[in-house]
Coordinates of C-alpha atoms in Angstrom, one line a residue:
X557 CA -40.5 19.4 -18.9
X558 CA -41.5 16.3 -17.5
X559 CA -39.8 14.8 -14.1
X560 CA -37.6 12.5 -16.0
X561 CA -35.9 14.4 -17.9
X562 CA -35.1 16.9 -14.7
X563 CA -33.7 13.8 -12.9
X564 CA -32.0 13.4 -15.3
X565 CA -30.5 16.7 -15.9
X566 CA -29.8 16.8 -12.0
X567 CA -28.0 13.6 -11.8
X568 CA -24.4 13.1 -13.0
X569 CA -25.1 9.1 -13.9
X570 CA -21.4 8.3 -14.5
X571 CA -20.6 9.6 -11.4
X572 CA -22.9 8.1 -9.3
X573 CA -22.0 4.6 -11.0
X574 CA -17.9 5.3 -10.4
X575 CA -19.2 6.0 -6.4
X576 CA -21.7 2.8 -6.3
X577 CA -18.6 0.9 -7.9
X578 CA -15.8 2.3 -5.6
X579 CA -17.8 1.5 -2.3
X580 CA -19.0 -2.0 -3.7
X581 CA -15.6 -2.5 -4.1
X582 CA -13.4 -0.9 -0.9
X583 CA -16.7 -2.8 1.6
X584 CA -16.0 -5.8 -0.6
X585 CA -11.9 -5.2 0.1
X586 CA -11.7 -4.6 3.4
X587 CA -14.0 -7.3 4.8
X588 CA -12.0 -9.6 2.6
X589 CA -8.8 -8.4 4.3
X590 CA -10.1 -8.5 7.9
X591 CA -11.4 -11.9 7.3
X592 CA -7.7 -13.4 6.4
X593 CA -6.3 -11.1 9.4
X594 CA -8.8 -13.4 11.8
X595 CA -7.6 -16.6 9.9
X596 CA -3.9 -15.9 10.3
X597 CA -4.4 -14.8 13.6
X598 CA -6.2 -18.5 14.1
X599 CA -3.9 -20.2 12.3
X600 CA -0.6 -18.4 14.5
X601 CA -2.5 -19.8 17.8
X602 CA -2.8 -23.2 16.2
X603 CA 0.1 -23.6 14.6
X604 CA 1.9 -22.2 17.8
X605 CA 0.2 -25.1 20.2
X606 CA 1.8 -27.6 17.9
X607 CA 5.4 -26.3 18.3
X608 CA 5.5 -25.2 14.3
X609 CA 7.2 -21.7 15.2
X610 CA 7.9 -21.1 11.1
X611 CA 4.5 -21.7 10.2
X612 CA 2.8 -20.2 13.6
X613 CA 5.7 -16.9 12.0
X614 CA 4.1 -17.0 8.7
X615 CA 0.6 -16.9 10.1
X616 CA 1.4 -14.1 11.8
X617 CA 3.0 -12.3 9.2
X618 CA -0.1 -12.7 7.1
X619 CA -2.6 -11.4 10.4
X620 CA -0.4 -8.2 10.4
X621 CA -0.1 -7.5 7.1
X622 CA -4.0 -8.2 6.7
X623 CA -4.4 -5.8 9.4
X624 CA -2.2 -3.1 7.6
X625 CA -4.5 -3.6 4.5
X626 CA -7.4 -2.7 6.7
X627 CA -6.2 0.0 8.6
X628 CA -5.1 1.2 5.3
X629 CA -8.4 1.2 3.3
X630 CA -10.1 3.2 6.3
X631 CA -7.5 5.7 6.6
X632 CA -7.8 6.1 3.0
X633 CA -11.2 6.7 3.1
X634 CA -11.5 9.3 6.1
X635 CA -9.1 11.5 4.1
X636 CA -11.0 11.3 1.0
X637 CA -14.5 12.2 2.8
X638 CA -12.5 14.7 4.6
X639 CA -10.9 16.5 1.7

């Protein structure tokens, strides 16, 4: 039997590739989603220094829900290692 072969017989291939694909994906995610939370929350400063209070609201509104996405995706993922 030669080492190949064993690798092979040890590894579950489609697995691993659903795992690889699923983190690529959620670290992909979740910096995405932290990176608009720190734009809205630039934008609700700026906008708020100009005296725009809708647009300064709606800048906000997109930092928290941003925010939610990201505490989201981690608490997600604690229970999933967990379990």
């Amino acid at each position: 039997m030669s080492a190949l072969s064993l690798i092979g017989s040890i590894v579950d291939w489609g697995e691993l590739g659903l795992t690889v694909a699923a983190a690529t994906i959620a670290g992909v995610g979740i910096t995405a989603a932290f990176s608009v939370a720190i734009l809205g929350a630039a934008q609700f400063g700026e906008q708020r220094r100009q005296g725009e209070m809708v647009a300064a609201a709606g800048a906000a509104l997109v930092a928290v829900v941003a925010l939610t996405v990201c505490v989201a995706g981690i608490v997600f993922g604690l229970i999933v290692m967990l379990s």
